[in-house]
Short mmCIF file of C-alpha atoms in Angstrom, two decimals:
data_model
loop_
_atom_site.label_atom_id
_atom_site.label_comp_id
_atom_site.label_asym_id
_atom_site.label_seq_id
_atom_site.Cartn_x
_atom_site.Cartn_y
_atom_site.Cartn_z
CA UNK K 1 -9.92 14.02 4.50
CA UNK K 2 -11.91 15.74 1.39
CA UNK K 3 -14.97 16.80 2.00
CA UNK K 4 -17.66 14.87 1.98
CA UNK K 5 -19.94 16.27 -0.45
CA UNK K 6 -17.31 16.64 -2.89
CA UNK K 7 -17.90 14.03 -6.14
CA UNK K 8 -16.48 10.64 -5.92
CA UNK K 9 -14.45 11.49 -9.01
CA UNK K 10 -12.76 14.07 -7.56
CA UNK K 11 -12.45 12.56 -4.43
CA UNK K 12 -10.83 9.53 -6.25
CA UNK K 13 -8.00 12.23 -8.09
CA UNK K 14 -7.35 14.10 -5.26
CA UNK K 15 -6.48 10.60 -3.10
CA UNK K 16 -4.55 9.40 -5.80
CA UNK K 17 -2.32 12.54 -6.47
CA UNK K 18 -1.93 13.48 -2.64
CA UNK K 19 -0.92 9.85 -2.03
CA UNK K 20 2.88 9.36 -0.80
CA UNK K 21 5.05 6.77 0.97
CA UNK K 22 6.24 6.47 4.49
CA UNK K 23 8.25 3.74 6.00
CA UNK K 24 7.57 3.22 10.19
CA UNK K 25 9.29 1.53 12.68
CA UNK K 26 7.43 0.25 15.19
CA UNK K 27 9.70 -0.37 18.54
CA UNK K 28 8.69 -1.75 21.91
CA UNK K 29 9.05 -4.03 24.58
CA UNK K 30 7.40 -7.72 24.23
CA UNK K 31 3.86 -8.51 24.75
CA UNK K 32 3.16 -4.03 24.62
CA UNK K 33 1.15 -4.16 21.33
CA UNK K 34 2.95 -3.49 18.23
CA UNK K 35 1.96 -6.04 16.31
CA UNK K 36 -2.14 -5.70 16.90
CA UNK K 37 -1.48 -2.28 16.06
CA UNK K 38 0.23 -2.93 12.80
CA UNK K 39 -3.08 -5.33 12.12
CA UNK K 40 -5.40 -2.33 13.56
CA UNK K 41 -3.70 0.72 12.40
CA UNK K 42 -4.51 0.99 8.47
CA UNK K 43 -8.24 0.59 9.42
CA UNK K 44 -8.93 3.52 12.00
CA UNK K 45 -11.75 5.73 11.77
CA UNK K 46 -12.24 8.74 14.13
CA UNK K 47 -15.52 6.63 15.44
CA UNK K 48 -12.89 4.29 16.69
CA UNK K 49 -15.04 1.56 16.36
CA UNK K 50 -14.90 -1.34 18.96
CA UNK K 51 -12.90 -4.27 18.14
CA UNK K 52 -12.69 -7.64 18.82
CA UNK K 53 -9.52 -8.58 21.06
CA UNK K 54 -6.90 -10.27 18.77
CA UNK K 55 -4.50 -13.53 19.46
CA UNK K 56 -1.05 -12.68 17.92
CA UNK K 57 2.06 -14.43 18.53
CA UNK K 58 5.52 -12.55 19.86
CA UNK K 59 7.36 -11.33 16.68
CA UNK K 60 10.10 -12.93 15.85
CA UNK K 61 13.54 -10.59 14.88
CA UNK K 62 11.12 -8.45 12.50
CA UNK K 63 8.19 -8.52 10.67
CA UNK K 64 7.84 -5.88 7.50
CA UNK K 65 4.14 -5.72 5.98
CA UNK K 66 2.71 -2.84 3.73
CA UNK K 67 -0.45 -1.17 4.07
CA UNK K 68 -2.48 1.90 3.19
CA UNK K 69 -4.23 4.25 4.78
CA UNK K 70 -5.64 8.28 4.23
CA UNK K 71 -3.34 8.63 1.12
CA UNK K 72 -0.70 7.21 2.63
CA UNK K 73 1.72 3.53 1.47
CA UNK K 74 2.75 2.72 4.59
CA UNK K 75 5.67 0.11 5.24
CA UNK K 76 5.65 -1.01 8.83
CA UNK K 77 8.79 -2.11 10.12
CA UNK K 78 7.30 -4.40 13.14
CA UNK K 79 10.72 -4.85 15.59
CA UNK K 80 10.90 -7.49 17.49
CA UNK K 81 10.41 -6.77 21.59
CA UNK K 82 12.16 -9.84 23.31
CA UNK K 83 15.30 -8.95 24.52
CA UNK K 84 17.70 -10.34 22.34
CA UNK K 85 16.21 -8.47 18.88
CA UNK K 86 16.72 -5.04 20.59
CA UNK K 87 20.43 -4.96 19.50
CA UNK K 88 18.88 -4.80 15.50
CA UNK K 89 16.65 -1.99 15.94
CA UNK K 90 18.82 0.68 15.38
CA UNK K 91 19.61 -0.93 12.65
CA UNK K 92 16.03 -1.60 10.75
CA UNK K 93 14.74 1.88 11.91
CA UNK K 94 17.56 4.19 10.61
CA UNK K 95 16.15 3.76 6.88
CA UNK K 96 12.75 4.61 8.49
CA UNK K 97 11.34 8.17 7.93
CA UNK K 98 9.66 8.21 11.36
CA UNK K 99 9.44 6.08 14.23
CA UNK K 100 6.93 4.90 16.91
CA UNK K 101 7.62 3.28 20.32
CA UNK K 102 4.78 1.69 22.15
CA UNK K 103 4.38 1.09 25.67
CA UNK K 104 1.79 -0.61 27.78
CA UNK K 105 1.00 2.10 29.91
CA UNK K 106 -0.94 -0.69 31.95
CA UNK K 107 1.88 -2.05 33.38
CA UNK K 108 4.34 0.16 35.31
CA UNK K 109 6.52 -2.64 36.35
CA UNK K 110 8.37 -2.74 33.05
CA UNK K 111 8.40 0.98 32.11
CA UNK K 112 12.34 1.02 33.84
CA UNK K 113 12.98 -1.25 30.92
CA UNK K 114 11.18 0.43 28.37
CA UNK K 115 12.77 3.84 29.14
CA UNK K 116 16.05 1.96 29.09
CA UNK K 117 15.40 0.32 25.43
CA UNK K 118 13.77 3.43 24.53
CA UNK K 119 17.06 5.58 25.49
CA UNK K 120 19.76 3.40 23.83
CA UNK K 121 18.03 3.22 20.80
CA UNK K 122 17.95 7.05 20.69
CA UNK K 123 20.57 7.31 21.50
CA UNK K 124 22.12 6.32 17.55
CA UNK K 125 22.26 9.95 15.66
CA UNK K 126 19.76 8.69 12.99
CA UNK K 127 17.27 6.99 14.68
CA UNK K 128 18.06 9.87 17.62
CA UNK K 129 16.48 12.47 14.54
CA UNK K 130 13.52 10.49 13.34
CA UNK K 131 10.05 12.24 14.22
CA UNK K 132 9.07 10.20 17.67
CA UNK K 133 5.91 9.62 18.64
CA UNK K 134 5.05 7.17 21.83
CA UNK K 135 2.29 5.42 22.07
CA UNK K 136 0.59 5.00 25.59
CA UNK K 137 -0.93 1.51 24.56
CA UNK K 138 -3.84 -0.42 26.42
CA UNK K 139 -5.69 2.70 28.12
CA UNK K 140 -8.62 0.30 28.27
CA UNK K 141 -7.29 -1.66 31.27
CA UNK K 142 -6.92 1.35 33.21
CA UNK K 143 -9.04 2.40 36.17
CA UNK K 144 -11.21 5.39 34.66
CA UNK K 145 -9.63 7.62 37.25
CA UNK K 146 -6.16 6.53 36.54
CA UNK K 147 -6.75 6.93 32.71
CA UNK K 148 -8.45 10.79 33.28
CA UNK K 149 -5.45 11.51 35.10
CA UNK K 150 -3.19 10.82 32.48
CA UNK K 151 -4.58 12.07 30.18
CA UNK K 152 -5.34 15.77 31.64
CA UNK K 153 -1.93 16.10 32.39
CA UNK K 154 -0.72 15.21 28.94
CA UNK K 155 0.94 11.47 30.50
CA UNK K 156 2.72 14.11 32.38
CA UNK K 157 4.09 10.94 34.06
CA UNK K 158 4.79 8.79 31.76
CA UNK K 159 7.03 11.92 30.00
CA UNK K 160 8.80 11.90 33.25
CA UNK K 161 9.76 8.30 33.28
CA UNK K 162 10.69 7.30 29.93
CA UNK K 163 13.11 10.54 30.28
CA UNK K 164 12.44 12.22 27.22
CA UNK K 165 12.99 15.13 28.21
CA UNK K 166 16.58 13.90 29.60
CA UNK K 167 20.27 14.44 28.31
CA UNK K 168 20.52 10.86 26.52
CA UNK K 169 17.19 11.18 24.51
CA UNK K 170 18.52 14.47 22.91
CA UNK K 171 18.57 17.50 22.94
CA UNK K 172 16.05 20.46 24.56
CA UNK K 173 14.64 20.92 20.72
CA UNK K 174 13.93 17.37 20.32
CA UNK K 175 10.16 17.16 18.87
CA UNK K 176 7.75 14.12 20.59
CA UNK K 177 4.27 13.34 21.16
CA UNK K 178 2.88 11.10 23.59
CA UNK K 179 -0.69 9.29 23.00
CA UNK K 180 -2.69 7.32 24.77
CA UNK K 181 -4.18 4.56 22.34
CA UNK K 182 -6.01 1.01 22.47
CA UNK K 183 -4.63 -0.80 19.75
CA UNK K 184 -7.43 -3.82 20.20
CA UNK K 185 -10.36 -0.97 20.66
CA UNK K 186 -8.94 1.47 18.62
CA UNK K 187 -9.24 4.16 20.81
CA UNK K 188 -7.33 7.46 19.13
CA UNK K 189 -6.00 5.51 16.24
CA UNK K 190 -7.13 7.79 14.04
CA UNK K 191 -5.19 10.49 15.82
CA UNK K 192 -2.19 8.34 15.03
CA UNK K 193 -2.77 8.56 11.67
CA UNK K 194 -3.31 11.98 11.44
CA UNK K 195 0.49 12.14 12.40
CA UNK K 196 1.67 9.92 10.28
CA UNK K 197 -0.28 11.94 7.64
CA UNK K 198 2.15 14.84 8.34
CA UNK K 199 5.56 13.03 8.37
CA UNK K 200 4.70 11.42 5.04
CA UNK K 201 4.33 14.94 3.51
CA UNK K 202 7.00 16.10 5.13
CA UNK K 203 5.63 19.09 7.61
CA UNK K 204 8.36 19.64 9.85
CA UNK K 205 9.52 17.79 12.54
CA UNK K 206 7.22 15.62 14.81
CA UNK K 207 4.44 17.94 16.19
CA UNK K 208 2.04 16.52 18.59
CA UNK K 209 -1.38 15.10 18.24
CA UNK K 210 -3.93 17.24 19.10
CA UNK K 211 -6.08 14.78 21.39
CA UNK K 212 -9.73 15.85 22.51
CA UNK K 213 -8.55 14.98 26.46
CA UNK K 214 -6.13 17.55 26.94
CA UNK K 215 -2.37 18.57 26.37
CA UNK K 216 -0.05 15.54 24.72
CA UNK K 217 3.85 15.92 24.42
CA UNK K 218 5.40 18.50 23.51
CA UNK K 219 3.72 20.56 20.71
CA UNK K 220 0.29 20.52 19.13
CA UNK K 221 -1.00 19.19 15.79
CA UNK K 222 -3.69 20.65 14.68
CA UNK K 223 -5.52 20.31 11.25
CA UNK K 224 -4.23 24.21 10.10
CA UNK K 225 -0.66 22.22 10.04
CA UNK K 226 -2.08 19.26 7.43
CA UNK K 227 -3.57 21.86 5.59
CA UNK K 228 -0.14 23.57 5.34
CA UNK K 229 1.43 20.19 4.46
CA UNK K 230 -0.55 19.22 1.42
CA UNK K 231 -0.66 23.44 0.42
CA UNK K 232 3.34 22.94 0.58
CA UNK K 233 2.79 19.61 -1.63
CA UNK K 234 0.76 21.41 -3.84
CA UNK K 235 3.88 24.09 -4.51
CA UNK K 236 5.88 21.28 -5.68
CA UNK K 237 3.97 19.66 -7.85
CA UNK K 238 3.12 23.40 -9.41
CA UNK K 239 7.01 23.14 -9.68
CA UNK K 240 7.32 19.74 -11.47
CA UNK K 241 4.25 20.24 -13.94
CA UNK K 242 1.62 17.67 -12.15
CA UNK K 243 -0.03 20.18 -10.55
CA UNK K 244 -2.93 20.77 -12.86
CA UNK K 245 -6.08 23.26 -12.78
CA UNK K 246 -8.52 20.53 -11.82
CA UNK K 247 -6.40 19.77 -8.44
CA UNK K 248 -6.11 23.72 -7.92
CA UNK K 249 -10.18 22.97 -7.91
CA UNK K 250 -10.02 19.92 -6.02
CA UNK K 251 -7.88 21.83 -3.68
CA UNK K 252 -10.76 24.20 -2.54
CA UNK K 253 -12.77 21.02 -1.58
CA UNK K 254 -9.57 19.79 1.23
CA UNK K 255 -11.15 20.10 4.48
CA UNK K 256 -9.94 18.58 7.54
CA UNK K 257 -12.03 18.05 10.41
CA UNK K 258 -12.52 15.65 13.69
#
């Protein structure tokens, strides 16, 4: 974000000229979320403020909505869960530039077919490169021991079953993250966006979020690497002209904190 006591003005310019587009896919099984976090998503704050629990209906084959959020034009591609739409996600998620899966990490007796949907849908060399980041959705109807758990050992166990560390997801130097989230509380929401924040400016491929509750996936994100994102976005626009001095000011007022 820009720092707080910098003037509205500048605030304003800087927003407008670090603002870029990313398009998301949004996978998962039925019923795990993805649509309440489309709704929640674009309005996280790191307070993670409570929320009210929302009634949506099962998406039907796909559902594409814009939105914006920290600089970001977001295009969520919301894929249908049931079944008989998993055979088109490949398809909507290869033009993607980064891609999401969700699970509900409150009910182990579908994560076998999660891992499986996750897996073939990897398994396409496109969608198999995207930056991958899987959300551990509905933390708040865990057991407060269960949920510590998890989350000190980084959803060690989670990892473990959805295989992504396996043969079919890719290989050894494939980059993930793994979050725990609550889409209707939005509980580390902001931490998704943070991510999403570097794969819309392009800073390498998927690094983990940095979580307050210990180690996540399989690499760490931490503010140093944004900063390095937008002073690599910075370079190019010195390239194409837009740069100008009153961003190289602007610049000195970036900060990036929890």
């Amino acid at each position: 974000m820009i720092a707080r006591d910098a003037p509205p003005a500048l605030q304003t310019l800087v927003s407008a000229l670090l603002r870029t587009k990313l398009e998301l896919a949004i996978a998962g099984l039925d019923s795990c979320g993805k649509t309440t976090l489309c709704a929640t998503l674009p309005h996280a704050s790191a307070a993670g403020p409570m929320m009210a629990p929302m009634q949506t209906a099962p998406t039907i084959g796909l559902v594409v909505q814009r939105a914006r959020t920290r600089g970001i034009d977001l295009m969520l591609w919301d894929l249908g869960g049931h079944h008989r739409f998993r055979d088109d996600w490949k398809r909507h998620a290869r033009g993607c530039g980064a891609l999401i899966f969700v699970v509900d990490c409150a009910n182990e007796s579908r994560l076998v077919e999660a891992r499986q949907a996750l897996q073939r849908l990897l398994e396409d060399p496109i969608v198999g490169g995207l930056p991958l980041l899987v959300l551990a959705n509905k933390v708040d109807l865990l057991t407060p021991a269960d949920r510590a758990r998890e989350e000190v050992s980084g959803w060690r166990a989670l990892v473990e079953q959805l295989n992504l560390g396996g043969e079919v997801s890719g290989s050894s130097s494939r980059q993930w993250s793994v979050l725990g989230v609550s889409a209707t509380r939005g509980t580390n929401l902001d931490k998704v966006v943070r991510w999403l924040v570097l794969q819309a400016h392009g800073a390498g491929p998927a690094p983990s979020v940095d979580t307050d509750d210990g180690p996540s996936g399989h690499s760490r994100l931490s503010w140093q690497s944004v900063s390095t994102a937008v002073s690599s976005a910075k370079r190019r626009w010195t390239k194409s002209g837009r740069y100008t001095s009153v961003l190289a000011d602007a610049s000195r007022s970036l900060i990036f904190s929890e």
